CSV table of C-alpha atoms and ligand atoms in Angstrom, one decimal:
chain,number,residue,atom,x,y,z
A,1,MET,CA,0.0,0.0,0.0
A,2,LYS,CA,1.2,3.5,-0.7
A,3,THR,CA,1.5,6.0,2.2
A,4,LYS,CA,-1.6,7.9,1.1
A,5,GLN,CA,-3.7,4.7,1.0
A,6,ILE,CA,-2.4,3.7,4.4
A,7,ILE,CA,-3.3,7.0,5.9
A,8,THR,CA,-6.8,6.9,4.3
A,9,THR,CA,-7.3,3.4,5.6
A,10,ILE,CA,-6.2,4.4,9.1
A,11,ILE,CA,-8.6,7.4,9.0
A,12,LEU,CA,-11.5,5.2,7.7
A,13,ILE,CA,-10.9,2.6,10.5
A,14,SER,CA,-10.7,5.3,13.2
A,15,PHE,CA,-13.7,7.0,11.7
A,16,SER,CA,-15.7,3.8,11.6
A,17,HIS,CA,-15.1,3.4,15.4
A,18,LEU,CA,-16.4,6.8,16.0
A,19,ILE,CA,-19.6,6.7,14.0
A,20,PHE,CA,-20.4,3.0,14.3
A,21,ALA,CA,-20.2,2.5,18.0
A,22,ALA,CA,-23.2,0.4,19.0
A,23,GLY,CA,-26.3,2.6,19.7
A,24,SER,CA,-29.2,1.7,21.8
A,25,LEU,CA,-32.3,-0.6,21.5
A,26,SER,CA,-35.6,1.1,20.9
A,27,LYS,CA,-38.4,0.9,23.6
A,28,ALA,CA,-40.2,-1.6,21.4
A,29,GLU,CA,-37.0,-3.8,21.1
A,30,LEU,CA,-36.5,-3.7,24.9
A,31,LYS,CA,-40.1,-5.0,25.3
A,32,GLN,CA,-39.4,-7.7,22.7
A,33,ALA,CA,-36.3,-8.8,24.6
A,34,GLU,CA,-38.2,-9.0,27.8
A,35,THR,CA,-40.9,-11.1,26.2
A,36,LEU,CA,-38.2,-13.4,24.8
A,37,ARG,CA,-36.6,-13.6,28.3
A,38,LYS,CA,-39.8,-14.7,29.9
A,39,ALA,CA,-40.5,-17.3,27.2
A,40,ALA,CA,-36.9,-18.7,27.3
A,41,SER,CA,-37.0,-18.9,31.1
A,42,LYS,CA,-39.8,-21.4,30.8
A,43,SER,CA,-38.5,-23.3,27.7
A,44,ASP,CA,-37.4,-26.9,27.9
A,45,LEU,CA,-35.9,-26.8,24.5
A,46,ALA,CA,-32.2,-26.6,25.5
A,47,TYR,CA,-32.7,-29.6,27.9
A,48,GLU,CA,-34.5,-31.5,25.1
A,49,ILE,CA,-31.6,-30.9,22.7
A,50,LEU,CA,-29.0,-31.9,25.4
A,51,GLU,CA,-31.0,-35.0,26.2
A,52,SER,CA,-31.1,-35.9,22.5
A,53,LEU,CA,-27.3,-35.4,22.0
A,54,THR,CA,-26.2,-37.3,25.1
A,55,THR,CA,-28.7,-40.2,24.5
A,56,GLU,CA,-28.4,-40.5,20.7
A,57,VAL,CA,-24.7,-39.8,20.3
A,58,GLY,CA,-23.0,-39.7,23.7
A,59,PRO,CA,-19.1,-39.7,23.6
A,60,ARG,CA,-17.8,-38.0,20.5
A,61,MET,CA,-14.1,-37.6,20.7
A,62,ALA,CA,-12.6,-36.1,17.5
A,63,GLY,CA,-11.9,-38.7,14.9
A,64,THR,CA,-14.0,-41.4,16.4
A,65,PRO,CA,-17.3,-42.9,15.0
A,66,GLY,CA,-19.0,-40.8,17.7
A,67,ASP,CA,-17.6,-37.7,16.1
A,68,ALA,CA,-19.2,-38.7,12.7
A,69,ARG,CA,-22.5,-39.4,14.4
A,70,ALA,CA,-22.4,-36.1,16.2
A,71,VAL,CA,-21.9,-34.3,12.9
A,72,ALA,CA,-24.9,-36.1,11.4
A,73,TRP,CA,-26.9,-35.4,14.6
A,74,ALA,CA,-26.2,-31.7,14.4
A,75,GLU,CA,-27.1,-31.4,10.8
A,76,ASN,CA,-30.4,-33.2,11.4
A,77,LYS,CA,-31.1,-31.2,14.5
A,78,PHE,CA,-30.7,-27.8,12.7
A,79,LYS,CA,-32.9,-29.1,9.9
A,80,GLU,CA,-35.6,-30.5,12.3
A,81,LEU,CA,-35.7,-27.1,14.0
A,82,LYS,CA,-36.1,-25.4,10.6
A,83,PHE,CA,-32.9,-23.3,10.5
A,84,ASP,CA,-32.7,-21.3,7.3
A,85,ARG,CA,-29.3,-22.5,6.2
A,86,VAL,CA,-27.5,-25.6,7.4
A,87,TRP,CA,-24.0,-26.7,6.2
A,88,LYS,CA,-20.7,-28.2,7.3
A,89,GLU,CA,-17.1,-27.2,6.8
A,90,PRO,CA,-14.2,-29.7,6.7
A,91,VAL,CA,-11.7,-29.8,9.6
A,92,LYS,CA,-8.6,-31.9,9.2
A,93,LEU,CA,-7.2,-33.6,12.3
A,94,ARG,CA,-5.2,-36.6,13.4
A,95,GLN,CA,-6.9,-39.4,15.3
A,96,TRP,CA,-5.8,-40.7,18.7
A,97,ASN,CA,-6.8,-44.0,20.1
A,98,ARG,CA,-7.1,-44.5,23.8
A,99,GLY,CA,-6.7,-48.3,24.1
A,100,ILE,CA,-6.3,-50.1,27.4
A,101,GLU,CA,-5.2,-48.2,30.5
A,102,LYS,CA,-4.3,-49.6,33.9
A,103,ALA,CA,-1.9,-49.1,36.7
A,104,GLU,CA,-0.9,-50.4,40.1
A,105,ILE,CA,1.4,-49.7,43.0
A,106,ILE,CA,3.9,-52.6,43.0
A,107,SER,CA,5.7,-51.7,46.2
A,108,PRO,CA,5.8,-51.1,49.1
A,109,PHE,CA,2.1,-51.9,49.5
A,110,PRO,CA,0.6,-53.4,46.2
A,111,GLN,CA,-2.7,-51.9,45.2
A,112,PRO,CA,-4.5,-51.0,41.9
A,113,VAL,CA,-4.9,-47.3,41.1
A,114,MET,CA,-7.2,-45.6,38.6
A,115,ILE,CA,-5.5,-43.9,35.7
A,116,THR,CA,-6.5,-42.5,32.3
A,117,ALA,CA,-4.2,-41.7,29.4
A,118,LEU,CA,-3.9,-38.1,28.5
A,119,GLY,CA,-5.1,-37.3,25.0
A,120,ASN,CA,-2.3,-37.5,22.4
A,121,SER,CA,-0.1,-39.6,24.7
A,122,ILE,CA,1.9,-42.4,23.3
A,123,GLY,CA,1.4,-45.8,24.8
A,124,THR,CA,3.7,-48.0,26.9
A,125,GLY,CA,3.3,-51.1,24.7
A,126,GLU,CA,1.5,-54.1,26.0
A,127,GLU,CA,4.4,-55.0,28.2
A,128,GLY,CA,3.9,-51.7,30.2
A,129,VAL,CA,6.5,-49.8,32.1
A,130,ARG,CA,7.4,-49.9,35.8
A,131,GLY,CA,9.6,-47.7,37.8
A,132,GLU,CA,10.3,-45.8,41.0
A,133,ILE,CA,8.2,-42.7,41.6
A,134,ILE,CA,9.9,-39.3,41.8
A,135,HIS,CA,7.5,-36.9,43.3
A,136,PHE,CA,7.1,-33.1,42.6
A,137,GLU,CA,4.5,-30.9,44.1
A,138,THR,CA,4.2,-28.7,41.1
A,139,PHE,CA,5.1,-28.5,37.4
A,140,GLU,CA,7.5,-25.7,38.3
A,141,ASP,CA,9.3,-28.0,40.7
A,142,LEU,CA,9.7,-30.5,37.9
A,143,GLN,CA,11.1,-27.8,35.7
A,144,LYS,CA,13.7,-26.9,38.3
A,145,ALA,CA,14.8,-30.5,38.9
A,146,GLU,CA,18.2,-31.9,37.8
A,147,ALA,CA,18.0,-34.5,35.0
A,148,GLY,CA,20.1,-36.8,37.2
A,149,GLU,CA,17.3,-37.2,39.8
A,150,VAL,CA,14.6,-37.8,37.2
A,151,ARG,CA,16.4,-40.2,34.8
A,152,GLY,CA,14.9,-43.7,34.6
A,153,LYS,CA,12.0,-42.9,37.0
A,154,ILE,CA,8.3,-42.2,36.7
A,155,VAL,CA,7.5,-38.6,37.4
A,156,PHE,CA,4.5,-37.9,39.7
A,157,ILE,CA,3.1,-34.3,40.0
A,158,SER,CA,0.7,-34.0,43.0
A,159,HIS,CA,-0.5,-30.4,42.7
A,160,LYS,CA,-4.2,-30.2,43.7
A,161,MET,CA,-6.5,-27.8,41.9
A,162,HIS,CA,-9.0,-26.0,44.1
A,163,LYS,CA,-12.5,-24.7,43.3
A,164,THR,CA,-13.1,-21.2,41.9
A,165,ARG,CA,-16.2,-19.7,40.5
A,166,ASP,CA,-14.4,-18.3,37.4
A,167,GLY,CA,-12.3,-21.4,36.8
A,168,SER,CA,-9.0,-19.5,37.1
A,169,ALA,CA,-7.4,-22.3,39.1
A,170,TYR,CA,-7.5,-24.4,36.0
A,171,GLY,CA,-5.1,-22.1,34.1
A,172,ARG,CA,-2.6,-22.5,36.9
A,173,ALA,CA,-2.9,-26.3,37.2
A,174,VAL,CA,-3.1,-27.3,33.6
A,175,ALA,CA,0.6,-27.0,32.6
A,176,ALA,CA,1.3,-30.2,34.5
A,177,ARG,CA,-1.0,-32.0,32.0
A,178,SER,CA,-0.2,-30.1,28.8
A,179,LYS,CA,3.6,-29.8,29.2
A,180,GLY,CA,4.6,-32.2,32.0
A,181,ALA,CA,5.5,-35.1,29.6
A,182,SER,CA,7.8,-32.9,27.6
A,183,VAL,CA,9.8,-31.6,30.6
A,184,ALA,CA,9.9,-35.1,32.2
A,185,GLY,CA,10.9,-36.7,28.9
A,186,GLU,CA,13.7,-34.2,28.4
A,187,LYS,CA,15.1,-35.1,31.8
A,188,GLY,CA,15.0,-38.8,31.0
A,189,ALA,CA,11.9,-40.0,32.8
A,190,LYS,CA,10.2,-43.2,31.7
A,191,ALA,CA,6.7,-41.9,32.1
A,192,ILE,CA,4.7,-39.3,33.9
A,193,VAL,CA,1.5,-39.5,36.0
A,194,ILE,CA,-0.2,-36.4,37.3
A,195,ARG,CA,-2.9,-35.9,39.9
A,196,SER,CA,-6.0,-35.2,37.8
A,197,ILE,CA,-6.7,-31.6,36.9
A,198,GLY,CA,-10.1,-31.7,38.8
A,199,THR,CA,-11.7,-30.7,42.0
A,200,ASP,CA,-13.7,-33.8,43.0
A,201,ASN,CA,-12.8,-36.8,45.2
A,202,ASP,CA,-14.3,-39.4,43.0
A,203,ARG,CA,-12.2,-42.3,42.1
A,204,LEU,CA,-12.3,-41.2,38.4
A,205,PRO,CA,-9.3,-39.8,36.6
A,206,HIS,CA,-9.7,-36.7,34.4
A,207,THR,CA,-8.3,-36.9,30.8
A,208,GLY,CA,-7.4,-33.9,28.7
A,209,ASN,CA,-5.0,-32.9,25.9
A,210,MET,CA,-1.2,-32.9,26.1
A,211,ASN,CA,1.5,-32.2,23.6
A,212,TYR,CA,5.1,-33.1,23.1
A,213,ALA,CA,7.5,-30.3,22.5
A,214,GLU,CA,9.4,-30.5,19.2
A,215,GLY,CA,12.3,-32.9,19.4
A,216,VAL,CA,11.9,-34.2,23.0
A,217,THR,CA,11.8,-37.9,23.9
A,218,GLN,CA,8.2,-38.8,24.0
A,219,ILE,CA,7.0,-40.7,27.1
A,220,PRO,CA,3.6,-42.0,28.2
A,221,ALA,CA,1.5,-39.6,30.2
A,222,ALA,CA,-1.5,-40.4,32.4
A,223,ALA,CA,-3.7,-38.8,35.1
A,224,LEU,CA,-4.5,-40.5,38.4
A,225,SER,CA,-7.8,-40.0,40.2
A,226,ASN,CA,-7.6,-37.7,43.1
A,227,PRO,CA,-8.0,-40.4,45.8
A,228,ASP,CA,-5.2,-42.4,44.1
A,229,ALA,CA,-2.9,-39.4,44.1
A,230,ASP,CA,-3.5,-39.2,47.9
A,231,LEU,CA,-2.8,-42.9,48.2
A,232,ILE,CA,0.5,-42.6,46.5
A,233,LEU,CA,1.4,-39.6,48.7
A,234,ASN,CA,0.6,-41.7,51.8
A,235,GLN,CA,2.8,-44.6,50.6
A,236,LEU,CA,5.6,-42.1,49.8
A,237,LYS,CA,5.6,-41.0,53.5
A,238,ARG,CA,6.7,-44.6,54.2
A,239,GLY,CA,9.6,-44.7,51.7
A,240,LYS,CA,10.2,-45.4,48.0
A,241,VAL,CA,7.2,-46.3,45.8
A,242,GLU,CA,7.3,-48.3,42.6
A,243,ILE,CA,4.4,-48.4,40.2
A,244,GLY,CA,3.6,-50.2,37.0
A,245,MET,CA,1.4,-48.9,34.2
A,246,THR,CA,0.1,-50.2,30.8
A,247,MET,CA,-1.4,-48.0,28.2
A,248,THR,CA,-2.0,-49.1,24.6
A,249,SER,CA,-2.9,-45.6,23.3
A,250,ASP,CA,-1.5,-44.5,20.0
A,251,ILE,CA,-1.7,-41.9,17.3
A,252,GLY,CA,-4.0,-42.8,14.4
A,253,ASP,CA,-4.6,-41.6,10.8
A,254,GLU,CA,-5.6,-38.3,9.3
A,255,TYR,CA,-9.3,-37.7,9.6
A,256,THR,CA,-11.8,-35.1,8.3
A,257,SER,CA,-14.4,-33.9,10.8
A,258,TYR,CA,-16.7,-30.9,10.3
A,259,ASN,CA,-17.7,-27.6,11.9
A,260,VAL,CA,-21.5,-27.8,11.7
A,261,ILE,CA,-23.3,-24.5,11.1
A,262,GLY,CA,-26.9,-23.4,11.2
A,263,GLU,CA,-28.2,-19.9,10.5
A,264,ILE,CA,-31.3,-17.8,11.2
A,265,THR,CA,-31.1,-15.3,8.4
A,266,GLY,CA,-31.4,-11.6,9.3
A,267,SER,CA,-34.3,-9.6,8.0
A,268,GLU,CA,-32.5,-6.3,7.4
A,269,ASN,CA,-28.7,-7.0,7.4
A,270,PRO,CA,-28.4,-10.6,6.6
A,271,GLU,CA,-24.7,-10.3,5.7
A,272,GLU,CA,-23.9,-9.2,9.3
A,273,LEU,CA,-23.3,-12.1,11.6
A,274,ILE,CA,-23.8,-12.7,15.3
A,275,VAL,CA,-21.9,-15.9,16.1
A,276,ILE,CA,-22.9,-18.2,19.0
A,277,GLY,CA,-22.2,-21.8,19.7
A,278,GLY,CA,-20.2,-24.5,21.6
A,279,HIS,CA,-17.9,-27.3,20.6
A,280,LEU,CA,-19.5,-30.5,19.2
A,281,ASP,CA,-16.7,-32.8,20.2
A,282,SER,CA,-16.2,-34.2,23.7
A,283,TRP,CA,-13.8,-36.5,25.5
A,284,ASP,CA,-14.6,-40.2,25.3
A,285,LEU,CA,-15.1,-41.1,28.9
A,286,GLY,CA,-18.5,-39.5,29.7
A,287,THR,CA,-21.3,-38.5,27.4
A,288,GLY,CA,-20.1,-34.9,27.1
A,289,ALA,CA,-23.2,-33.4,28.8
A,290,VAL,CA,-21.5,-30.4,30.6
A,291,ASP,CA,-18.5,-30.3,28.2
A,292,ASP,CA,-19.8,-29.1,25.9
A,293,GLY,CA,-23.3,-30.6,25.2
A,294,ALA,CA,-24.7,-27.8,27.3
A,295,GLY,CA,-23.2,-25.1,25.2
A,296,VAL,CA,-24.4,-26.8,22.0
A,297,ALA,CA,-27.9,-27.1,23.4
A,298,ILE,CA,-28.1,-23.6,24.9
A,299,THR,CA,-27.0,-21.8,21.7
A,300,ILE,CA,-29.1,-23.9,19.2
A,301,ALA,CA,-32.2,-23.3,21.4
A,302,ALA,CA,-31.5,-19.6,21.8
A,303,ALA,CA,-31.4,-19.1,18.0
A,304,LYS,CA,-34.5,-21.2,17.5
A,305,LEU,CA,-36.5,-19.2,20.1
A,306,ILE,CA,-35.5,-15.9,18.5
A,307,ALA,CA,-36.4,-17.2,15.0
A,308,ASP,CA,-39.8,-18.4,16.2
A,309,TYR,CA,-40.6,-15.1,17.8
A,310,GLU,CA,-39.4,-12.6,15.2
A,311,ARG,CA,-36.6,-12.5,12.6
A,312,PRO,CA,-33.7,-10.5,14.0
A,313,LYS,CA,-32.2,-7.7,11.9
A,314,ARG,CA,-28.8,-9.5,11.7
A,315,THR,CA,-28.1,-13.1,10.9
A,316,ILE,CA,-27.6,-15.4,13.9
A,317,ARG,CA,-25.0,-18.0,13.0
A,318,VAL,CA,-24.7,-21.0,15.4
A,319,VAL,CA,-21.3,-22.7,14.9
A,320,LEU,CA,-20.8,-26.1,16.5
A,321,TRP,CA,-17.0,-26.3,16.5
A,322,ALA,CA,-15.2,-29.6,15.8
A,323,ALA,CA,-12.2,-30.9,17.7
A,324,GLU,CA,-11.9,-28.2,20.4
A,325,GLU,CA,-10.5,-30.7,23.0
A,326,ILE,CA,-7.5,-31.6,20.9
A,327,GLY,CA,-6.4,-28.1,20.3
A,328,LEU,CA,-9.1,-25.7,18.8
A,329,VAL,CA,-8.7,-27.5,15.5
A,330,GLY,CA,-12.2,-26.6,14.2
A,331,ALA,CA,-11.9,-23.0,15.5
A,332,ARG,CA,-8.7,-22.4,13.7
A,333,ALA,CA,-10.2,-23.9,10.5
A,334,TYR,CA,-13.2,-21.6,10.7
A,335,ALA,CA,-11.1,-18.5,11.3
A,336,LYS,CA,-8.9,-19.4,8.3
A,337,ALA,CA,-11.9,-20.0,6.1
A,338,HIS,CA,-13.7,-16.8,7.1
A,339,ALA,CA,-10.8,-14.4,7.6
A,340,ASP,CA,-11.7,-12.3,4.6
A,341,ASN,CA,-15.2,-11.8,6.0
A,342,ILE,CA,-14.2,-11.0,9.5
A,343,ASN,CA,-15.6,-7.5,9.4
A,344,ASN,CA,-19.1,-8.9,9.0
A,345,HIS,CA,-18.6,-10.9,12.2
A,346,ILE,CA,-20.2,-8.2,14.4
A,347,THR,CA,-19.7,-10.0,17.7
A,348,ALA,CA,-19.8,-13.5,19.3
A,349,ALA,CA,-20.2,-15.5,22.4
A,350,GLU,CA,-19.4,-19.2,23.1
A,351,SER,CA,-20.9,-21.3,25.9
A,352,ASP,CA,-18.2,-23.7,27.0
A,353,PHE,CA,-18.1,-23.8,30.8
A,354,GLY,CA,-20.7,-26.3,31.7
A,355,ALA,CA,-24.3,-25.7,32.7
A,356,GLY,CA,-24.0,-23.6,35.9
A,357,PRO,CA,-26.0,-20.4,36.1
A,358,ILE,CA,-24.6,-17.2,34.4
A,359,TRP,CA,-23.7,-14.5,36.9
A,360,SER,CA,-22.1,-11.8,34.9
A,361,PHE,CA,-21.3,-10.6,31.4
A,362,ASP,CA,-18.1,-9.1,29.9
A,363,TRP,CA,-17.7,-7.4,26.6
A,364,SER,CA,-15.0,-6.2,24.3
A,365,SER,CA,-15.4,-3.2,21.9
A,366,ALA,CA,-13.2,-0.6,20.4
A,367,ASN,CA,-15.9,1.9,21.4
A,368,ASP,CA,-17.6,3.2,24.5
A,369,GLU,CA,-20.7,1.0,24.8
A,370,SER,CA,-22.1,2.4,28.0
A,371,ALA,CA,-25.6,3.1,26.7
A,372,PHE,CA,-26.0,-0.4,25.2
A,373,VAL,CA,-24.3,-2.1,28.2
A,374,ALA,CA,-26.7,-0.4,30.5
A,375,GLN,CA,-29.6,-1.7,28.5
A,376,LEU,CA,-28.1,-5.2,28.5
A,377,GLU,CA,-27.7,-5.0,32.3
A,378,GLN,CA,-31.3,-4.0,32.7
A,379,LEU,CA,-32.4,-6.9,30.5
A,380,LEU,CA,-30.2,-9.5,32.2
A,381,ASN,CA,-30.6,-8.4,35.8
A,382,PRO,CA,-33.9,-10.2,36.4
A,383,LEU,CA,-31.9,-13.4,35.7
A,384,GLY,CA,-29.4,-12.6,38.4
A,385,ILE,CA,-26.7,-11.4,36.0
A,386,VAL,CA,-24.6,-8.3,36.7
A,387,ARG,CA,-22.4,-6.2,34.4
A,388,GLY,CA,-18.8,-7.4,34.4
A,389,GLN,CA,-15.8,-5.8,32.7
A,390,PRO,CA,-15.0,-4.3,29.2
A,391,LYS,CA,-12.5,-7.1,28.6
A,392,SER,CA,-14.2,-10.2,27.5
A,393,THR,CA,-12.0,-13.3,27.4
A,394,SER,CA,-14.7,-15.3,25.5
A,395,GLY,CA,-14.9,-19.1,25.0
A,396,PRO,CA,-11.8,-20.8,23.6
A,397,ASP,CA,-13.2,-21.4,20.1
A,398,LEU,CA,-13.5,-17.6,19.6
A,399,TRP,CA,-9.8,-17.0,20.3
A,400,PRO,CA,-8.7,-17.3,16.6
A,401,LEU,CA,-11.4,-14.9,15.6
A,402,ARG,CA,-10.5,-12.4,18.4
A,403,ALA,CA,-7.0,-12.6,17.1
A,404,LEU,CA,-8.4,-11.3,13.8
A,405,GLY,CA,-10.1,-8.4,15.5
A,406,MET,CA,-13.6,-9.6,16.2
A,407,SER,CA,-15.4,-8.3,19.3
A,408,THR,CA,-16.7,-10.8,21.8
A,409,PHE,CA,-19.0,-11.0,24.8
A,410,ALA,CA,-18.6,-13.5,27.6
A,411,LEU,CA,-21.7,-14.7,29.5
A,412,ARG,CA,-19.9,-16.0,32.5
A,413,GLN,CA,-21.2,-19.2,34.2
A,414,ASP,CA,-20.6,-20.2,37.7
A,415,GLY,CA,-18.0,-22.9,37.3
A,416,THR,CA,-17.5,-23.8,41.0
A,417,ASP,CA,-18.4,-27.5,40.4
A,418,TYR,CA,-17.5,-27.7,36.7
A,419,PHE,CA,-14.1,-29.3,37.4
A,420,ASP,CA,-15.6,-32.0,39.5
A,421,LEU,CA,-16.9,-33.5,36.2
A,422,HIS,CA,-14.7,-32.1,33.5
A,423,HIS,CA,-13.2,-34.7,31.2
A,424,THR,CA,-14.4,-37.6,33.4
A,425,ALA,CA,-16.7,-40.6,33.0
A,426,ASN,CA,-19.0,-38.6,35.3
A,427,ASP,CA,-19.8,-35.9,32.7
A,428,THR,CA,-23.4,-37.2,32.1
A,429,LEU,CA,-26.8,-35.6,31.7
A,430,ASP,CA,-28.0,-36.2,35.3
A,431,LYS,CA,-25.5,-33.6,36.5
A,432,VAL,CA,-27.3,-30.8,34.6
A,433,ASP,CA,-29.9,-28.8,36.5
A,434,PRO,CA,-32.8,-28.1,34.1
A,435,GLU,CA,-33.5,-24.8,35.9
A,436,HIS,CA,-29.9,-23.6,35.4
A,437,LEU,CA,-30.1,-24.6,31.7
A,438,LYS,CA,-33.3,-22.4,31.4
A,439,GLN,CA,-31.5,-19.5,32.9
A,440,ASN,CA,-28.6,-19.9,30.5
A,441,LEU,CA,-31.0,-20.2,27.6
A,442,ALA,CA,-32.8,-17.0,28.6
A,443,ALA,CA,-29.5,-15.1,28.9
A,444,TYR,CA,-28.3,-16.2,25.5
A,445,THR,CA,-31.6,-15.5,23.9
A,446,VAL,CA,-31.8,-12.0,25.2
A,447,TRP,CA,-28.2,-11.2,24.5
A,448,ALA,CA,-28.2,-12.6,20.9
A,449,PHE,CA,-31.4,-10.8,20.1
A,450,ALA,CA,-30.0,-7.5,21.5
A,451,VAL,CA,-26.8,-7.6,19.6
A,452,ALA,CA,-28.6,-8.7,16.4
A,453,GLN,CA,-30.9,-5.6,16.7
A,454,VAL,CA,-28.7,-2.8,18.0
A,455,PRO,CA,-27.6,-0.2,15.4
A,456,GLY,CA,-23.9,0.4,14.8
A,457,ASN,CA,-21.2,-2.2,15.8
A,458,PHE,CA,-18.5,-2.9,18.3
A,459,GLY,CA,-15.6,-1.9,16.0
A,460,PHE,CA,-12.4,-3.9,16.1
A,461,ASN,CA,-11.4,-5.8,19.2
A,462,ILE,CA,-8.8,-3.8,21.1
A,463,ASN,CA,-7.8,-6.6,23.5
B,1,ZN,ZN1,-15.2,-27.6,26.5
């Protein structure tokens, strides 16, 4: 670009921020939003969709037959609910197979322990591995350790995650899972077992994705259930502990999954998009009810309720992202495919933090949105939702789009109990409170309607 063009572009971008800041909803629109809120608060639709997904599909780890069935289920569900446009977009990924997983304490006091392989981990071979435990309280302690102390042993990280409403303890705990094997492998460990990244005391381990850093020796990686991590700590108080573990997990073939998309076409500005959704894949141990069947169900139902009531001015696009759990694969594919249309993505929100009640909303905008935010607060307050901060972190599948400059909102759920179930066999429908799901549905319905109607836009993301 020539200097003159660059200057013109900068002026146009700056100018668009000034004149296109979101305006306000009319009195009639506020009334409509209230009517929608009341209807959604009584609607069973999100629960019915979630019951359908967990019953008819269940586990749907990326690259498995469950993934393919989930894609077909989603297409059919959108069609059954009479969305205006339904399609799917390919997402390339590599399969991973879990295989058999078992472990035991060999000495000093032999006992079985419950483990699960971490996603993407190599296996041990059918003969398994055995070795002496070397214990670290945290991932940082492992990082600081000398290779000589670690070589030939099985690393055990015992850091315990505690409960928080906003889930912030997860971010601090998760490095042990995602990077522990790389650091342990580099120092010559035979394998790594971590205390599950979870806040329950069920004898159920939590799986989740891990990755090997480029060039490091790859070693098997597993998570122990919380009670079994405690058991190993108690045996360690009495001296050296030797464990054995067998995992037949392995990396599979290239696979094509799909982002599945359903749209309610806008009546006045159909090219302008409000994006909502959740991720369609889940881990394989439970039925993926809270992670992320709830998000899928809430957002499909919200778009449907709005469509049945009145066509919104902008298009509401529900994206059910593929392969989130193994590294935002579908989200990256979507951002790449739609990068040249990013300016029509007005704003977005993803539901991916379970099914607890929403307690606050955050937003991001290049502009001062005080008038519109005050209206949203007024609309969401009766649901027990308060105004948060002008710095939305959004759901993970929106990160690639935020990086391109899209504005996001975050309707923040109470996640105090979320990590009791997260990535375990216990993530099943009975854990979802239908009343909480209605509250989520009402919040998404009101929010999506409001941002689909409000004049102006949120400019480019400044985060
Ligand atoms: Zn999730």
